[in-house]
PDB file of C-alpha atoms in Angstrom:
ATOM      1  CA  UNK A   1      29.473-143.669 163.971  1.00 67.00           C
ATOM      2  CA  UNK A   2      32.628-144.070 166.400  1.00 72.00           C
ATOM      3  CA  UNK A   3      32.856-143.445 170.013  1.00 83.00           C
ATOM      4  CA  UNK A   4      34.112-144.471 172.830  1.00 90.00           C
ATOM      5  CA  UNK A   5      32.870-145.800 176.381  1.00 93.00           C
ATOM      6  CA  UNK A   6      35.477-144.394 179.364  1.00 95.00           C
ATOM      7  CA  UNK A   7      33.431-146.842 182.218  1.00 91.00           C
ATOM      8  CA  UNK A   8      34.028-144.979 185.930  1.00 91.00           C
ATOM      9  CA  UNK A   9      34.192-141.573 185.641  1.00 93.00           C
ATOM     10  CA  UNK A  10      36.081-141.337 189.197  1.00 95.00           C
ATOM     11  CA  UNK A  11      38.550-143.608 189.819  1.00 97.00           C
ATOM     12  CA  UNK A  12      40.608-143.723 193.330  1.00 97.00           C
ATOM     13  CA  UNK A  13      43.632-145.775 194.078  1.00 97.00           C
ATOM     14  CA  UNK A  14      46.258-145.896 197.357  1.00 97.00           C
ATOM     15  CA  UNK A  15      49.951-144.499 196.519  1.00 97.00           C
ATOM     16  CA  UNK A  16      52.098-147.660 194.527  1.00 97.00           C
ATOM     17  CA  UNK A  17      48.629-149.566 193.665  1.00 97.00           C
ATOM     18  CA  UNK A  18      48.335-150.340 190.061  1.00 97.00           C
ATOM     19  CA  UNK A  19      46.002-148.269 187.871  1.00 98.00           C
ATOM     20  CA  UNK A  20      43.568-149.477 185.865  1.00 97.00           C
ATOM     21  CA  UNK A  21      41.551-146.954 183.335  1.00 98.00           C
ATOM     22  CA  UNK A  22      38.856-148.768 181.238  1.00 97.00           C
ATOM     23  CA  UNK A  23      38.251-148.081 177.506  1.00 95.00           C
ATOM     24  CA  UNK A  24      36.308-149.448 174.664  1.00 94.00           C
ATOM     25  CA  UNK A  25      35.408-148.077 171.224  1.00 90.00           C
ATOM     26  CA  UNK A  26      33.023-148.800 168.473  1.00 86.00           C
ATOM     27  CA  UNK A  27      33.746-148.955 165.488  1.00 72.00           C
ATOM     28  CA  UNK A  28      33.735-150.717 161.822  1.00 66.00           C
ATOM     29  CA  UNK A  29      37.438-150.609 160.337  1.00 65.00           C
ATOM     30  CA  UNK A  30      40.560-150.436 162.960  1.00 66.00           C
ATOM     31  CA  UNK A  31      41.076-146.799 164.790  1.00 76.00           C
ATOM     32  CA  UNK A  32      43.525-144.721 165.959  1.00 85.00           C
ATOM     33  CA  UNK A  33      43.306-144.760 168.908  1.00 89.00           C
ATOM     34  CA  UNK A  34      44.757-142.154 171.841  1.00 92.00           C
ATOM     35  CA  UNK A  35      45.165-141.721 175.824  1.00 95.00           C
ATOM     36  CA  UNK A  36      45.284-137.946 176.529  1.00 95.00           C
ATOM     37  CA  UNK A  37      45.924-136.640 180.609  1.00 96.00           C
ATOM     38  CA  UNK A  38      45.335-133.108 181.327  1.00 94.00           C
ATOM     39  CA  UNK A  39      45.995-131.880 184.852  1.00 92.00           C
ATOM     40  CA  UNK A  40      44.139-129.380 186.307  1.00 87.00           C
ATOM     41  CA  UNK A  41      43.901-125.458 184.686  1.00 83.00           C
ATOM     42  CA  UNK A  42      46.090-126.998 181.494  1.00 87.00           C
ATOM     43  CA  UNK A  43      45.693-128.237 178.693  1.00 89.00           C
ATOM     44  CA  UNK A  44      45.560-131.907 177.510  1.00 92.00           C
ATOM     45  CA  UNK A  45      48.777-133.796 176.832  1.00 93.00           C
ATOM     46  CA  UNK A  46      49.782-137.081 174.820  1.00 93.00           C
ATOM     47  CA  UNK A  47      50.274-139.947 176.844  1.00 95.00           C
ATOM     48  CA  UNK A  48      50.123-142.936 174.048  1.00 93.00           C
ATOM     49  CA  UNK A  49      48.427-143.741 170.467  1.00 90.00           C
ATOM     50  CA  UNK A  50      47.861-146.765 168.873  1.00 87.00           C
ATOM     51  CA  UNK A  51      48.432-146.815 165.117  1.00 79.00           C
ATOM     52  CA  UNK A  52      48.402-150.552 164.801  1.00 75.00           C
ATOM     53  CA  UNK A  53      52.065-150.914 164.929  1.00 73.00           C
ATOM     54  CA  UNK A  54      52.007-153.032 168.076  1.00 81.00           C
ATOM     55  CA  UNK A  55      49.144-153.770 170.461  1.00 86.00           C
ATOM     56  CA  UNK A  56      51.002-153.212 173.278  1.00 93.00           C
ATOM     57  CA  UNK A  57      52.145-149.214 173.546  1.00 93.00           C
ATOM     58  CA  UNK A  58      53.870-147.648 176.114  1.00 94.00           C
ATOM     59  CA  UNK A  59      53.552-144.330 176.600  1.00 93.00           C
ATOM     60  CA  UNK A  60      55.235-141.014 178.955  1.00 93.00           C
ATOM     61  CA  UNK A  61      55.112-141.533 182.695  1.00 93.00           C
ATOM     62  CA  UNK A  62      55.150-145.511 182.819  1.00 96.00           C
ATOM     63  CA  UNK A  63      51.412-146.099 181.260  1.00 97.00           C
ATOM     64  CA  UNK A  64      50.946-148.360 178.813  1.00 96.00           C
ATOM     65  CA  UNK A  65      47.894-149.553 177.001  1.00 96.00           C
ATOM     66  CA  UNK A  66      46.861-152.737 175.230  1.00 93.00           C
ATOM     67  CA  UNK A  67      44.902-152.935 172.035  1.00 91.00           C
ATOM     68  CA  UNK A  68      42.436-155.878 172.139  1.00 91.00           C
ATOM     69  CA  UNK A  69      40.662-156.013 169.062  1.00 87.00           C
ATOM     70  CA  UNK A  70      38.169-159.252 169.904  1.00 88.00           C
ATOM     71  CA  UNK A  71      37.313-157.018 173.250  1.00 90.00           C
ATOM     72  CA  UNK A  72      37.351-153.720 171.617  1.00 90.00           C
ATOM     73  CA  UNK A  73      39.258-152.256 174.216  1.00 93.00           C
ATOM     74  CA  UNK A  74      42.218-150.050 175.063  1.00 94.00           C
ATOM     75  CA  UNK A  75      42.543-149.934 178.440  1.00 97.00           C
ATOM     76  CA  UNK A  76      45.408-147.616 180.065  1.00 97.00           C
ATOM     77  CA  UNK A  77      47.084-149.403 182.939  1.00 97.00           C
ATOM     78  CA  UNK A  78      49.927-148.309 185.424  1.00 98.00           C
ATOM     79  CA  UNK A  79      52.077-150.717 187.692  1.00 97.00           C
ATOM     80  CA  UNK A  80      52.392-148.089 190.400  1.00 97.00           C
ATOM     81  CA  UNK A  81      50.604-145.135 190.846  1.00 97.00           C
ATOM     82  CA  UNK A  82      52.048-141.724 191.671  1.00 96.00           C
ATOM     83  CA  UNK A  83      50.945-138.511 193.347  1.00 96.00           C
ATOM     84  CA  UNK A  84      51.514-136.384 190.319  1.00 95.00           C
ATOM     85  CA  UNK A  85      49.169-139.006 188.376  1.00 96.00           C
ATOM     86  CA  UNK A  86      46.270-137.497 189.763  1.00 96.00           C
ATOM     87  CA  UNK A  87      44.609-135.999 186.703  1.00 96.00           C
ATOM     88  CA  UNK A  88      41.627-136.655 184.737  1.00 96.00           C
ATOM     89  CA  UNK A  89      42.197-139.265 181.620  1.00 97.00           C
ATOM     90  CA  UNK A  90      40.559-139.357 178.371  1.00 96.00           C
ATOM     91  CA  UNK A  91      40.406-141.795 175.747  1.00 94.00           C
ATOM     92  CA  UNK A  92      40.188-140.753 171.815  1.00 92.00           C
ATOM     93  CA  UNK A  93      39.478-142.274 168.502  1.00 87.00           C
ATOM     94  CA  UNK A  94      40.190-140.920 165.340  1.00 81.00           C
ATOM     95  CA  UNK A  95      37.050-141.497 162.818  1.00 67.00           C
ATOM     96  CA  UNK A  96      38.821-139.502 159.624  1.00 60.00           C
ATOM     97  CA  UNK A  97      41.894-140.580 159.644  1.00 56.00           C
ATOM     98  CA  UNK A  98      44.875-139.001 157.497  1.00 50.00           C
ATOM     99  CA  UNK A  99      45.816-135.620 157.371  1.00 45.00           C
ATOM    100  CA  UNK A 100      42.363-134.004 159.399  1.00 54.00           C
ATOM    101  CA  UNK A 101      42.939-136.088 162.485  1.00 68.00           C
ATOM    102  CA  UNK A 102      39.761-135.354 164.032  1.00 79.00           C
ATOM    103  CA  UNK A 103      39.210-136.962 167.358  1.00 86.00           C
ATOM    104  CA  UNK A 104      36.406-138.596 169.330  1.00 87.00           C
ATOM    105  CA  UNK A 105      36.869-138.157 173.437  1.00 91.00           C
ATOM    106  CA  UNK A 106      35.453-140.170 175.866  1.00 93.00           C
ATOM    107  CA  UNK A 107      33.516-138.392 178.623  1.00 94.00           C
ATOM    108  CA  UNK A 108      36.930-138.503 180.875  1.00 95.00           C
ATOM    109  CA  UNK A 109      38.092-140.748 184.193  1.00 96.00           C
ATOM    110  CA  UNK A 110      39.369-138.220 187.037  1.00 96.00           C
ATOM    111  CA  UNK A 111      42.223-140.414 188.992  1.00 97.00           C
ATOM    112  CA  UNK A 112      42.672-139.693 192.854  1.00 97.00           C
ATOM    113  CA  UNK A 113      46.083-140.946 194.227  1.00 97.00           C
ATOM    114  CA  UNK A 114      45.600-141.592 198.056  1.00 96.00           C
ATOM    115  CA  UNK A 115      48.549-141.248 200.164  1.00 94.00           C
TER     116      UNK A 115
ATOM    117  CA  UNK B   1      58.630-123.304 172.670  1.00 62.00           C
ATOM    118  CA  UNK B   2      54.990-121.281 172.405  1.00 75.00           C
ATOM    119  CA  UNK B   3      52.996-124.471 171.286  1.00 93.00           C
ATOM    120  CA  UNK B   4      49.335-123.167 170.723  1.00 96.00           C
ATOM    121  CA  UNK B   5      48.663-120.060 172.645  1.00 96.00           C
ATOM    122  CA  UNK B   6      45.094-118.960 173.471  1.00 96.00           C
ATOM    123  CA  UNK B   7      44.035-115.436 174.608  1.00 96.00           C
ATOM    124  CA  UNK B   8      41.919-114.397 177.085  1.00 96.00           C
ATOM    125  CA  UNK B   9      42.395-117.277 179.414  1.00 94.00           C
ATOM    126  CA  UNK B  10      39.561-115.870 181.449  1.00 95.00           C
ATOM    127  CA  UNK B  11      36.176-114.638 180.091  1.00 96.00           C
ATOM    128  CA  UNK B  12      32.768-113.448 181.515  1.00 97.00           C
ATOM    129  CA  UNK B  13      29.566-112.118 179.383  1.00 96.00           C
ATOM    130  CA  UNK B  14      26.382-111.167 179.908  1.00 97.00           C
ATOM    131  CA  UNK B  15      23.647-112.946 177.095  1.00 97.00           C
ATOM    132  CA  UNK B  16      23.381-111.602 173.575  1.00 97.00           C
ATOM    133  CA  UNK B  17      27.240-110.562 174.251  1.00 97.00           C
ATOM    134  CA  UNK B  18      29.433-111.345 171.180  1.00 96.00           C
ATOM    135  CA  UNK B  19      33.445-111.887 171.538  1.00 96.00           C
ATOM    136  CA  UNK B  20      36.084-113.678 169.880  1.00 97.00           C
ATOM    137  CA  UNK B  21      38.376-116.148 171.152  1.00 98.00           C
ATOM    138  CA  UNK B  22      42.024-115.951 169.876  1.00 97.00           C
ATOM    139  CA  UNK B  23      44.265-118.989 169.098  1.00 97.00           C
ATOM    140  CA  UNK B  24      48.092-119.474 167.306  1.00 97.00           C
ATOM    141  CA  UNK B  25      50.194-121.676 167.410  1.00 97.00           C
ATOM    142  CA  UNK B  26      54.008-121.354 165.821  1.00 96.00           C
ATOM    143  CA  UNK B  27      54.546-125.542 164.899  1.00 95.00           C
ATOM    144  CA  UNK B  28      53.619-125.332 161.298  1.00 95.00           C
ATOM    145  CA  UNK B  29      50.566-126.966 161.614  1.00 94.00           C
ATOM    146  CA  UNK B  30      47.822-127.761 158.819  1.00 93.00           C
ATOM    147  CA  UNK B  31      45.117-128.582 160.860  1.00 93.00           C
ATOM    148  CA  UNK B  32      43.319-126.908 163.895  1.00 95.00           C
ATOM    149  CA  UNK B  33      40.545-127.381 165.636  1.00 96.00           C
ATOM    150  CA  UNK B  34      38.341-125.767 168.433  1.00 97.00           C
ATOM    151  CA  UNK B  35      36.895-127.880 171.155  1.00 96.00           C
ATOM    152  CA  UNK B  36      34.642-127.548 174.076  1.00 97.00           C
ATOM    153  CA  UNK B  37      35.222-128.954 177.550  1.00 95.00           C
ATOM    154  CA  UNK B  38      31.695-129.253 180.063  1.00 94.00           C
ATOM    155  CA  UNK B  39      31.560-131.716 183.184  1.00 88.00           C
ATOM    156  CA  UNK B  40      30.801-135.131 182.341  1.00 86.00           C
ATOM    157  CA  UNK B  41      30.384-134.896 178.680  1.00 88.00           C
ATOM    158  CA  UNK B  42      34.420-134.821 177.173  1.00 90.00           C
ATOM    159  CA  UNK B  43      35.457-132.398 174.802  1.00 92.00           C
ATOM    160  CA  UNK B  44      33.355-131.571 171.598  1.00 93.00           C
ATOM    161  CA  UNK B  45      34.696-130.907 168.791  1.00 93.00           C
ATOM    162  CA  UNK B  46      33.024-127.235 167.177  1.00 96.00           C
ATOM    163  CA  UNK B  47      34.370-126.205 164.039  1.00 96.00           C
ATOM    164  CA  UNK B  48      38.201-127.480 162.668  1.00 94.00           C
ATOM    165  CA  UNK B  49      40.448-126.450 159.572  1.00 94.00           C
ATOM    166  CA  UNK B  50      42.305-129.092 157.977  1.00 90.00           C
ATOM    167  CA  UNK B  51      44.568-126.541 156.077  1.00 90.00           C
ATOM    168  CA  UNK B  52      44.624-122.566 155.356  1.00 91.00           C
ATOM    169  CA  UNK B  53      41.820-121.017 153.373  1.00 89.00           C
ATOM    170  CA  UNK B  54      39.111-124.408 154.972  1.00 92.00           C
ATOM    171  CA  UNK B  55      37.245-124.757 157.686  1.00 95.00           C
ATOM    172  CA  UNK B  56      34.568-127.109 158.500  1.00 93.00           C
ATOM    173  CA  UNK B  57      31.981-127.817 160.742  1.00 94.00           C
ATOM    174  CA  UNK B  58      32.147-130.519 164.109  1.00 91.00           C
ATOM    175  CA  UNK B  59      29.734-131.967 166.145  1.00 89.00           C
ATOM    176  CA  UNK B  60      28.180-128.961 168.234  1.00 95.00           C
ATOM    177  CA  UNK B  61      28.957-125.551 165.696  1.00 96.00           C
ATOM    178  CA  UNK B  62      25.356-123.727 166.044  1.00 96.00           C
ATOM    179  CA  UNK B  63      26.075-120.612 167.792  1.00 96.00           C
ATOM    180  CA  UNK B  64      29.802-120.389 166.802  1.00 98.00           C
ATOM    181  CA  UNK B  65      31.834-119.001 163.574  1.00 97.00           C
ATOM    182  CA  UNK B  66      35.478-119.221 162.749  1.00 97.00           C
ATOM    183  CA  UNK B  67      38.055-117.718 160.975  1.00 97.00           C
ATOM    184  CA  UNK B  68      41.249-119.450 159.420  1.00 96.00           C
ATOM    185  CA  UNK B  69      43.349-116.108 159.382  1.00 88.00           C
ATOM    186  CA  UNK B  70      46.185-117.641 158.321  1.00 95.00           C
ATOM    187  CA  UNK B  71      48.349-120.549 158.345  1.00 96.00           C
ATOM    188  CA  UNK B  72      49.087-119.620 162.722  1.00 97.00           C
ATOM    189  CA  UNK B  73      45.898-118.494 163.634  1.00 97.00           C
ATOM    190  CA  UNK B  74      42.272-119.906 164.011  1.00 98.00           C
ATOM    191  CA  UNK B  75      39.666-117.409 165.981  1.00 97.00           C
ATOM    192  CA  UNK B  76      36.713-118.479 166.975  1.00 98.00           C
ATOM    193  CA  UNK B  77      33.480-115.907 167.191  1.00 98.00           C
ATOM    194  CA  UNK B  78      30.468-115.970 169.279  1.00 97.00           C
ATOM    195  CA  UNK B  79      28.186-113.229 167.585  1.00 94.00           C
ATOM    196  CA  UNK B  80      25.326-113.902 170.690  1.00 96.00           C
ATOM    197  CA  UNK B  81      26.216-115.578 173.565  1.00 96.00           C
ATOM    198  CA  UNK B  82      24.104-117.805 175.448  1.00 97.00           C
ATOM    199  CA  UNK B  83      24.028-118.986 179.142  1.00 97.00           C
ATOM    200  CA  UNK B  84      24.218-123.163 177.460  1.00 97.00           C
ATOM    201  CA  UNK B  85      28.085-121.612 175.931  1.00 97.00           C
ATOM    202  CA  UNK B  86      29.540-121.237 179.468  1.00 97.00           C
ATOM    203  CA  UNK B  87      32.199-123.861 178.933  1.00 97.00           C
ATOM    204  CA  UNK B  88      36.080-123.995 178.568  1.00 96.00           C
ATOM    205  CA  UNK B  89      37.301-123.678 175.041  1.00 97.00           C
ATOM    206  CA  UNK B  90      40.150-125.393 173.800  1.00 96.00           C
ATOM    207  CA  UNK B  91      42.161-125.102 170.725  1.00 97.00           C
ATOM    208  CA  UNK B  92      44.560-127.394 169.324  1.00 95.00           C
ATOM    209  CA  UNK B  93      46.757-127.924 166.064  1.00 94.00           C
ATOM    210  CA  UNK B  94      48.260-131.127 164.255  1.00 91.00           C
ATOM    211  CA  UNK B  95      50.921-131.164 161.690  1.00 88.00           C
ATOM    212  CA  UNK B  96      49.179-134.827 161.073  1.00 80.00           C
ATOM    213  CA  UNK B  97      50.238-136.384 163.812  1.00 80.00           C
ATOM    214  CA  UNK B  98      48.725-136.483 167.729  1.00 85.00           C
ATOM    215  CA  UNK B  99      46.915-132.950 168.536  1.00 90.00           C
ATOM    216  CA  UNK B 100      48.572-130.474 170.729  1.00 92.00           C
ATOM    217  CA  UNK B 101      46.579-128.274 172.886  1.00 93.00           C
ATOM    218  CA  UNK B 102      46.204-124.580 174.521  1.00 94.00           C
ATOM    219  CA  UNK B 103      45.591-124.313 178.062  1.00 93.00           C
ATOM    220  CA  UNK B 104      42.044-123.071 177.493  1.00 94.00           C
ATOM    221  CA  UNK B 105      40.021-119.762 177.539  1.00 96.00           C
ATOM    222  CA  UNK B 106      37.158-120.589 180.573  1.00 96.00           C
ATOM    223  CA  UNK B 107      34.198-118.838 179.304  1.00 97.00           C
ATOM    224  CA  UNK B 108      31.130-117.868 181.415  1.00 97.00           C
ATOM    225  CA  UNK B 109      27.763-116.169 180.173  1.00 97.00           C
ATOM    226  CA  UNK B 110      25.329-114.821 182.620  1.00 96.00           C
TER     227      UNK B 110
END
């Protein structure tokens, strides 16, 4: 079955550091995979998906994520972090594919932004 | 620009309670879905609907029954509710592409 592993369910970084959030999936044929954000008392919102178009995909806000097959990974980075980044961050596979688009979430990374 | 609207956003029962959570969404969407949110474990998928007239079951659907009114709308029903439901419910729709989500109905039993 597929999942995915979000490691470091808190993650804090200083104002203009670089963000790092880790994720890897499992699975036996190529995903889709999917960086959501949702900011507190909302919903969640798209940030990128990988549809094997390009490994590298940037996404809304300045994130970008690599695909890394041989690692199984598809971490979601950030040169410089903002304030308004503080949010929790969850990672997604799709394991039907097509038309149903039924998604897998990881258990979620909450980012603090420091001042 | 609606999106996926969920009503109540707020709701508090007492066990063996039933109530039904609304959800529409006005983007011409095939699919939707209900999830649940709880601390440390993601979001669930419960039941989903890949087009009018289907619905199917997800990962966690004891407890829970829904209703694909119509192409818009997608309730879903707790006929007894129990203290382990108290979670935050969201919907979402997909025309095929990403999901888009409500902004949740925060459900408590007591």
């Amino acid at each position: 079955a597929q999942s995915v592993t979000q490691l470091g369910s808190h993650v804090s970084v200083s104002e203009g550091a670089l963000v790092l959030l880790r994720c890897n999936y499992s699975s036996s044929v190529p995903p889709y995979l999917f960086w959501y954000v949702q900011y507190p008392n909302q919903g969640l919102q798209l940030l990128l998906k990988y549809t094997s178009a390009a490994t590298l995909v940037k996404g809304i806000n300045g994130f970008e994520a690599e695909f890394k097959k041989s690692e199984t990974s598809f971490h979601l980075t950030k040169p410089s972090a903002h304030m308004s980044d503080a949010a929790e961050y969850f990672c997604a596979v799709n394991y039907a594919g097509g038309a149903t688009n039924k998604l897998i979430f990881g258990t979620g990374t909450l980012l603090a932004v420091q001042p | 620009n609606a999106g996926v609207t969920q009503t109540p956003k707020f709701q508090v029962l007492k066990t063996g309670q039933s109530m039904t959570l609304q959800c529409a969404q006005d983007m011409n969407h095939n699919s939707m879905y209900w999830y649940r949110q709880d601390p440390g474990m993601g979001l669930r998928l419960i039941y989903y609907s890949a087009s009018e007239g289907t619905t199917d079951k997800g990962e966690v659907p004891n407890g829970y029954n829904v209703s694909r009114l119509n192409k818009r709308e997608f309730s879903l029903r707790l006929e007894s509710a129990a203290p382990s439901q108290t979670s935050v419910y969201f919907c979402a729709s997909s025309g095929g592409g990403p999901l888009h989500f409500g902004n949740g109905t925060r459900l408590t039993v007591t």
